[in-house]
Short mmCIF file of C-alpha atoms and ligand atoms in Angstrom, two decimals:
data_model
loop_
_atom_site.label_atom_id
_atom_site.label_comp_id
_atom_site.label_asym_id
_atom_site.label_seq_id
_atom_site.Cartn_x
_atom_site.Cartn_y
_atom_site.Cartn_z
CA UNK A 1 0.44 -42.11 3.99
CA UNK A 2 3.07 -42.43 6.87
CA UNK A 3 2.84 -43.50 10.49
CA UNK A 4 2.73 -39.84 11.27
CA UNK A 5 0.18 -39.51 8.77
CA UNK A 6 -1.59 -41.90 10.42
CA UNK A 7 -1.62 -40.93 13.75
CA UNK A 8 -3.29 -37.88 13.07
CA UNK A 9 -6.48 -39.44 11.61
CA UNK A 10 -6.55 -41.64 15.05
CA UNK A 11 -9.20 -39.36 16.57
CA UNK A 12 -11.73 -39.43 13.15
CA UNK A 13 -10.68 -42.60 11.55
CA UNK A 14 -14.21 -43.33 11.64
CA UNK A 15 -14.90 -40.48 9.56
CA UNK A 16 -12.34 -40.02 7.45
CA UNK A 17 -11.33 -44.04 6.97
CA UNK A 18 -13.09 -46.68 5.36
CA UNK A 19 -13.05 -48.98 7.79
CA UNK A 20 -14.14 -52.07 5.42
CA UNK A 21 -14.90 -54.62 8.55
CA UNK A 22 -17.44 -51.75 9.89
CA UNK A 23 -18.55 -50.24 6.68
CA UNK A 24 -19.36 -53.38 4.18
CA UNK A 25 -23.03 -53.63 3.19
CA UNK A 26 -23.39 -57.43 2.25
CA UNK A 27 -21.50 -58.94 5.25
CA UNK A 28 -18.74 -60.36 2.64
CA UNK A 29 -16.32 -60.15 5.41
CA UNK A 30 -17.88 -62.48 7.69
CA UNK A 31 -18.35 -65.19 4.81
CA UNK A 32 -14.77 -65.18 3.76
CA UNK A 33 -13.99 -65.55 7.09
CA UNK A 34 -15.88 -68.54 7.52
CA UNK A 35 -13.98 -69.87 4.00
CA UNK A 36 -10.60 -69.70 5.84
CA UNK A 37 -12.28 -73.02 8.69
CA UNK A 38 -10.73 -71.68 11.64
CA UNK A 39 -9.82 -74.54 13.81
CA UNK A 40 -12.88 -74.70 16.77
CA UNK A 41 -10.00 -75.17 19.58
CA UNK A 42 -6.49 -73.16 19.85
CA UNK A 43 -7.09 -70.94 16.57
CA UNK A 44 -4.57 -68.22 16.02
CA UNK A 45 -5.60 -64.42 14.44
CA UNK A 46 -2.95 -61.99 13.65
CA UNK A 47 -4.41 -58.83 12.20
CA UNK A 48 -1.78 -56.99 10.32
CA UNK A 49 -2.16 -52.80 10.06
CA UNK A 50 -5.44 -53.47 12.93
CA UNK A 51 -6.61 -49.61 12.89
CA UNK A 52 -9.00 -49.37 15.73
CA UNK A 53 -9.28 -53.08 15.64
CA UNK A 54 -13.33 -53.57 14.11
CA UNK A 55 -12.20 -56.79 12.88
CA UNK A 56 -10.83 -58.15 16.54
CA UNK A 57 -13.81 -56.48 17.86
CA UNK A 58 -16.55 -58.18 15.45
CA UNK A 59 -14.45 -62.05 14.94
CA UNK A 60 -11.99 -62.04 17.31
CA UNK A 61 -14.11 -64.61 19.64
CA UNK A 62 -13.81 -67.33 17.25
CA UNK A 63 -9.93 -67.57 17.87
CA UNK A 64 -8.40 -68.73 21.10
CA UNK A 65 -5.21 -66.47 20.90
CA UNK A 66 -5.38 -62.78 18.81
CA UNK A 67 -2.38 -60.49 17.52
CA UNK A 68 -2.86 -57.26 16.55
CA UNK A 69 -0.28 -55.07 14.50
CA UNK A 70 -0.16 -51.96 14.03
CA UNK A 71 2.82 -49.02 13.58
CA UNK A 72 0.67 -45.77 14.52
CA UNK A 73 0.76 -45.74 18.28
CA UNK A 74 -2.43 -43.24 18.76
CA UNK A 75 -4.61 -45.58 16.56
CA UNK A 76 -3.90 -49.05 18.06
CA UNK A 77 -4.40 -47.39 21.83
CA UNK A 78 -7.68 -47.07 20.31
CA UNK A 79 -8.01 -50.33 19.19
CA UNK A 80 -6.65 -51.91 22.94
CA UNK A 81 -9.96 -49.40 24.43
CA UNK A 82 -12.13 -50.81 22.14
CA UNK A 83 -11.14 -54.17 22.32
CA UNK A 84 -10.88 -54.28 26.05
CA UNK A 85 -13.73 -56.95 26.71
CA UNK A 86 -12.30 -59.48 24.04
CA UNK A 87 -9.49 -62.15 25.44
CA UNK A 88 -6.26 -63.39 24.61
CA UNK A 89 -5.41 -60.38 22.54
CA UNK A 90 -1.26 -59.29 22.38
CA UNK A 91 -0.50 -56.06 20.56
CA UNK A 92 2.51 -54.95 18.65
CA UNK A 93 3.26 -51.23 17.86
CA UNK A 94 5.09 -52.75 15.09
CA UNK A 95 5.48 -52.65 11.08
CA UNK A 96 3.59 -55.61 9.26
CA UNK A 97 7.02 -55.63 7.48
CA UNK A 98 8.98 -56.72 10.61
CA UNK A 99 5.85 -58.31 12.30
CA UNK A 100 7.25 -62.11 10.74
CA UNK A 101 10.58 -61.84 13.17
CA UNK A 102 8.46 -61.02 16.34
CA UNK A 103 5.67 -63.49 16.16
CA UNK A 104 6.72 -66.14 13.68
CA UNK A 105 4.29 -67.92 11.19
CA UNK A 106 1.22 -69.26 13.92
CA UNK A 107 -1.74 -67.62 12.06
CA UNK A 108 -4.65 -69.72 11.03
CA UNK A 109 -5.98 -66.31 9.97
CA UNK A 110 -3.85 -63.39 8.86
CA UNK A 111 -5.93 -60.34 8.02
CA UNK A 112 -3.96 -57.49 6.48
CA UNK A 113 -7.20 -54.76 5.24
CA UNK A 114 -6.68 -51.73 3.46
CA UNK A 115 -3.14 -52.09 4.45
CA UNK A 116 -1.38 -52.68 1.17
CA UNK A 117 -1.47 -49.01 -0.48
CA UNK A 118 1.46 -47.75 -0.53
CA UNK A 119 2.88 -46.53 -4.10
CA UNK A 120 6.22 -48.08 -4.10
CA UNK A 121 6.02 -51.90 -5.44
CA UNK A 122 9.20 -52.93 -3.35
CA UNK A 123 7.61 -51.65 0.11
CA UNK A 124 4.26 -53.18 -1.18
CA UNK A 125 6.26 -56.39 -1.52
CA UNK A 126 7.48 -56.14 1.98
CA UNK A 127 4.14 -55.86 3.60
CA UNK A 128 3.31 -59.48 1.19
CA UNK A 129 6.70 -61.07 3.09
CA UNK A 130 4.89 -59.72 6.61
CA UNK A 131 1.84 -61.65 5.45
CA UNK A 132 3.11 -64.58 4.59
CA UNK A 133 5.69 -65.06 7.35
CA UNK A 134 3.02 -64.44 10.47
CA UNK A 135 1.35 -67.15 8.56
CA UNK A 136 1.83 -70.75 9.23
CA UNK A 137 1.26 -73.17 6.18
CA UNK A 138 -1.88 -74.63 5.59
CA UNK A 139 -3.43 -71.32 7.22
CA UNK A 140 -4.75 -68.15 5.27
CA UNK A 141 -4.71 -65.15 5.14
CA UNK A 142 -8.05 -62.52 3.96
CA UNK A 143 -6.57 -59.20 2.08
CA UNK A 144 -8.87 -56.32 1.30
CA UNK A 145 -7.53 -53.98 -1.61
CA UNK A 146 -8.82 -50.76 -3.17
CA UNK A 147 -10.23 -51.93 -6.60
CA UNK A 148 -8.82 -50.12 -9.79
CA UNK A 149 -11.99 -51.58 -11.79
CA UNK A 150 -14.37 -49.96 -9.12
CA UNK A 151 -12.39 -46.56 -8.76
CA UNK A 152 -13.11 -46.17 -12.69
CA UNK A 153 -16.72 -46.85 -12.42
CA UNK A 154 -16.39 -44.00 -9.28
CA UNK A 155 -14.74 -41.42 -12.26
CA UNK A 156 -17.60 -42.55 -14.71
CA UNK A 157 -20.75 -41.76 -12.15
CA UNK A 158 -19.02 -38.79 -10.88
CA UNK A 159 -18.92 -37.80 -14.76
CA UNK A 160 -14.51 -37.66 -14.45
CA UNK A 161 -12.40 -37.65 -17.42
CA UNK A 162 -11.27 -41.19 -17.55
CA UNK A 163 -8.10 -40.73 -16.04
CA UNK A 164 -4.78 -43.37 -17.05
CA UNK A 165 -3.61 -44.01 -13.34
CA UNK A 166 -0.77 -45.80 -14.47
CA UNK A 167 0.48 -48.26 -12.08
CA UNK A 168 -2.74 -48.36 -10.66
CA UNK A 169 -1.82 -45.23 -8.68
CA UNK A 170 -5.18 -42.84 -7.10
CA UNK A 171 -4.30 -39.32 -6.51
CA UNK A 172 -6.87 -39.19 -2.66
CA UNK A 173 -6.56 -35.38 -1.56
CA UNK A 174 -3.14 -35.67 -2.70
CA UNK A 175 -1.88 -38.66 -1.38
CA UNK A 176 -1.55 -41.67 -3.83
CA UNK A 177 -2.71 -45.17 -3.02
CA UNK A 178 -2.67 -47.92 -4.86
CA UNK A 179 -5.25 -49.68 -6.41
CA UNK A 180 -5.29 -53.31 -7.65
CA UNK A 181 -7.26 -55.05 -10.46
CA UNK A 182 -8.46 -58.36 -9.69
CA UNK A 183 -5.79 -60.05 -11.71
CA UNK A 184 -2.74 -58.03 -10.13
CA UNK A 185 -4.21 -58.61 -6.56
CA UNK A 186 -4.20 -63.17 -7.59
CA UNK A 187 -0.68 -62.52 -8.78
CA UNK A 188 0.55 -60.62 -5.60
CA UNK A 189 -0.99 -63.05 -3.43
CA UNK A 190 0.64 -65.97 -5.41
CA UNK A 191 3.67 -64.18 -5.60
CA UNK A 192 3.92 -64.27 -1.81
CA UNK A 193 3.35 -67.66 -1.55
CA UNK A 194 -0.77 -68.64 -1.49
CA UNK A 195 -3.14 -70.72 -3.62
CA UNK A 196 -5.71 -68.42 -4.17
CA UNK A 197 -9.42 -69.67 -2.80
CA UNK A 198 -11.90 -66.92 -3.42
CA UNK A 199 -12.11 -63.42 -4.83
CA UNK A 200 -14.78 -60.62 -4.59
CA UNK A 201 -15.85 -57.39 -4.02
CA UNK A 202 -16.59 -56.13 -0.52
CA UNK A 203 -19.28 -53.33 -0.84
CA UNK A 204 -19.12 -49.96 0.80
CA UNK A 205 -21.66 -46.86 1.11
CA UNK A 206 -21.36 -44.49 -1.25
CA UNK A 207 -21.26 -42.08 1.40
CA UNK A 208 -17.51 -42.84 1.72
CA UNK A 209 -16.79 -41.46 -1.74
CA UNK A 210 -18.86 -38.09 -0.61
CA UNK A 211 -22.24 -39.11 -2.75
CA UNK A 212 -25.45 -39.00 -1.43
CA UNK A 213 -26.77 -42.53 -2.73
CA UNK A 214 -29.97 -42.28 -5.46
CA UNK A 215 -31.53 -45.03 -5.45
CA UNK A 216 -30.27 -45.60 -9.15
CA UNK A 217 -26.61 -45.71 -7.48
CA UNK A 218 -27.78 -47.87 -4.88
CA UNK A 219 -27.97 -50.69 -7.00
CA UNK A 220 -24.11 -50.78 -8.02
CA UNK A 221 -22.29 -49.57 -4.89
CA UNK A 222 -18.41 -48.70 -4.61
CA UNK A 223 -16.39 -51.67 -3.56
CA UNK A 224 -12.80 -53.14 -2.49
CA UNK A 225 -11.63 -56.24 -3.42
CA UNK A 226 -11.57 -59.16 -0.84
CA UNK A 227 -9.56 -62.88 -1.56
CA UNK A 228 -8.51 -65.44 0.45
CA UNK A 229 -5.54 -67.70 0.23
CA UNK A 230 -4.38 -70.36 1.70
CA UNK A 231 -0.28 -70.32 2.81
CA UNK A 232 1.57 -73.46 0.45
C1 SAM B 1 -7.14 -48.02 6.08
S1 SAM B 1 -6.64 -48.41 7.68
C2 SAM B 1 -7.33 -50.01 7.85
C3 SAM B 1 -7.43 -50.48 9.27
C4 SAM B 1 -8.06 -51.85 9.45
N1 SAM B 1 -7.29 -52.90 8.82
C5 SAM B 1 -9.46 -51.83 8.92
O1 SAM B 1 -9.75 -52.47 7.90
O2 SAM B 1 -10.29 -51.14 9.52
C6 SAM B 1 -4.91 -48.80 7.50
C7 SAM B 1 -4.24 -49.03 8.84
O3 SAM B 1 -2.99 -49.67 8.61
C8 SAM B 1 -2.00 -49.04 9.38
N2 SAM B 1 -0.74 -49.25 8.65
C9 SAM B 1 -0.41 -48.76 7.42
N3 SAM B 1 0.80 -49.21 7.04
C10 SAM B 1 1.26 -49.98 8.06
C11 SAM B 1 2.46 -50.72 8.26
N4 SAM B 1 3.41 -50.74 7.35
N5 SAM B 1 2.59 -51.42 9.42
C12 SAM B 1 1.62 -51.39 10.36
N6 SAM B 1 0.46 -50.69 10.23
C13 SAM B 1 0.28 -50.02 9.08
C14 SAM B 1 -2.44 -47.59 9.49
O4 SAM B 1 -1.86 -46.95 10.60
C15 SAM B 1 -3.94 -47.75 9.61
O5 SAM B 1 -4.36 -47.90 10.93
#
């Protein structure tokens, strides 16, 4: 999807967008985040590709100083109404890609969630560079992925020809996304310059995958996968 794109969902992104800091059912999010030791005085977030800005909203008062990217101007206008009670928050209407030159690597937490989807490799590898430059070393940065392992378990329940998705590209209403096993997301992350410190699976309702949940598929929900890394 493009910023255009984008924009247009700004009015329904809670509908039609899984929103993974909102929508996780085992509070994954909140764990990892404690992982990353944010320092208790002067700790920097940058959220890369913020949407409406859940994540500011829900941990942005355990950081002293908060950036927000984001490139579609409708949805981070959101994001500044929602976050409106929440200090020391500066927003770009910026590309993660170009995000580095204006802000420079101060993170002690870089989120970037749902963000890296896009079905060239070479722009994929430009949002990594964005990641790791707004992060300074010794910091990390939490990346939430769509899972290639969990999309074929989706197929399988939804009774799907096992499809080949070759590059780990989805076809979503006709838009393809990229999806990341577990091993490609540890090599992406050390590709861009992290140690990897933890990898998992960050649950989501079925309802987002337009299933009414039995109680049989209750017990092995969709999910994405979530890691953290620290910057070498
Ligand atoms: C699936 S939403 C996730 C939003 C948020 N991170 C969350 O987890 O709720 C993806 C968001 O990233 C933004 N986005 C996509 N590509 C971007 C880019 N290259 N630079 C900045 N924002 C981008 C979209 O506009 C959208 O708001």
């Amino acid at each position: 999807m493009n910023r255009a794109e984008w924009n247009k969902l700004a009015g329904t992104f809670e509908k039609n967008v899984c929103d993974i800091s909102r929508e996780e059912t085992a509070d994954q999010i909140r764990r990892y985040v404690d992982a990353a030791k944010i320092p208790k005085r002067g700790g920097v977030l940058v959220d890369m590709g913020c949407g409406i800005g859940s994540f500011i909203l829900q941990h942005g008062h355990r950081f002293a100083e908060i950036v927000g990217v984001e490139y579609a101007s409708s949805i981070i206008a959101r994001a500044k109404r929602r976050c409106a009670g929440v200090s020391g928050v500066t927003w770009h209407t910026a590309g993660v890609e170009a995000a580095g030159k204006r802000i420079g690597p101060r993170a002690d937490l870089t989120v970037c969630m749902n963000v890296i989807t896009v079905p060239s490799a070479a722009k994929r590898g430009a949002l990594w560079r964005g990641v790791s430059a707004v992060t300074k070393r010794g910091g990390h940065a939490l990346v939430v992925v769509a899972s290639l392992e969990a999309e074929r378990m989706i197929q399988k329940v939804l009774g799907e020809e096992p499809a080949t998705h070759p590059n780990g590209l989805v076809d979503h209403d006709g838009a393809l996304q990229k999806h990341f096993t577990r091993d490609e997301l540890a090599d992406d992350f050390a590709h861009a310059g992290f140690a990897m410190k933890k990898i998992g699976k960050a649950f989501y309702p079925w309802s987002k995958e337009g299933l009414r949940p039995t109680p049989k598929l209750r017990k092995s929900p969709p999910w994405d996968w979530v890691a953290l890394a620290q910057r070498l």
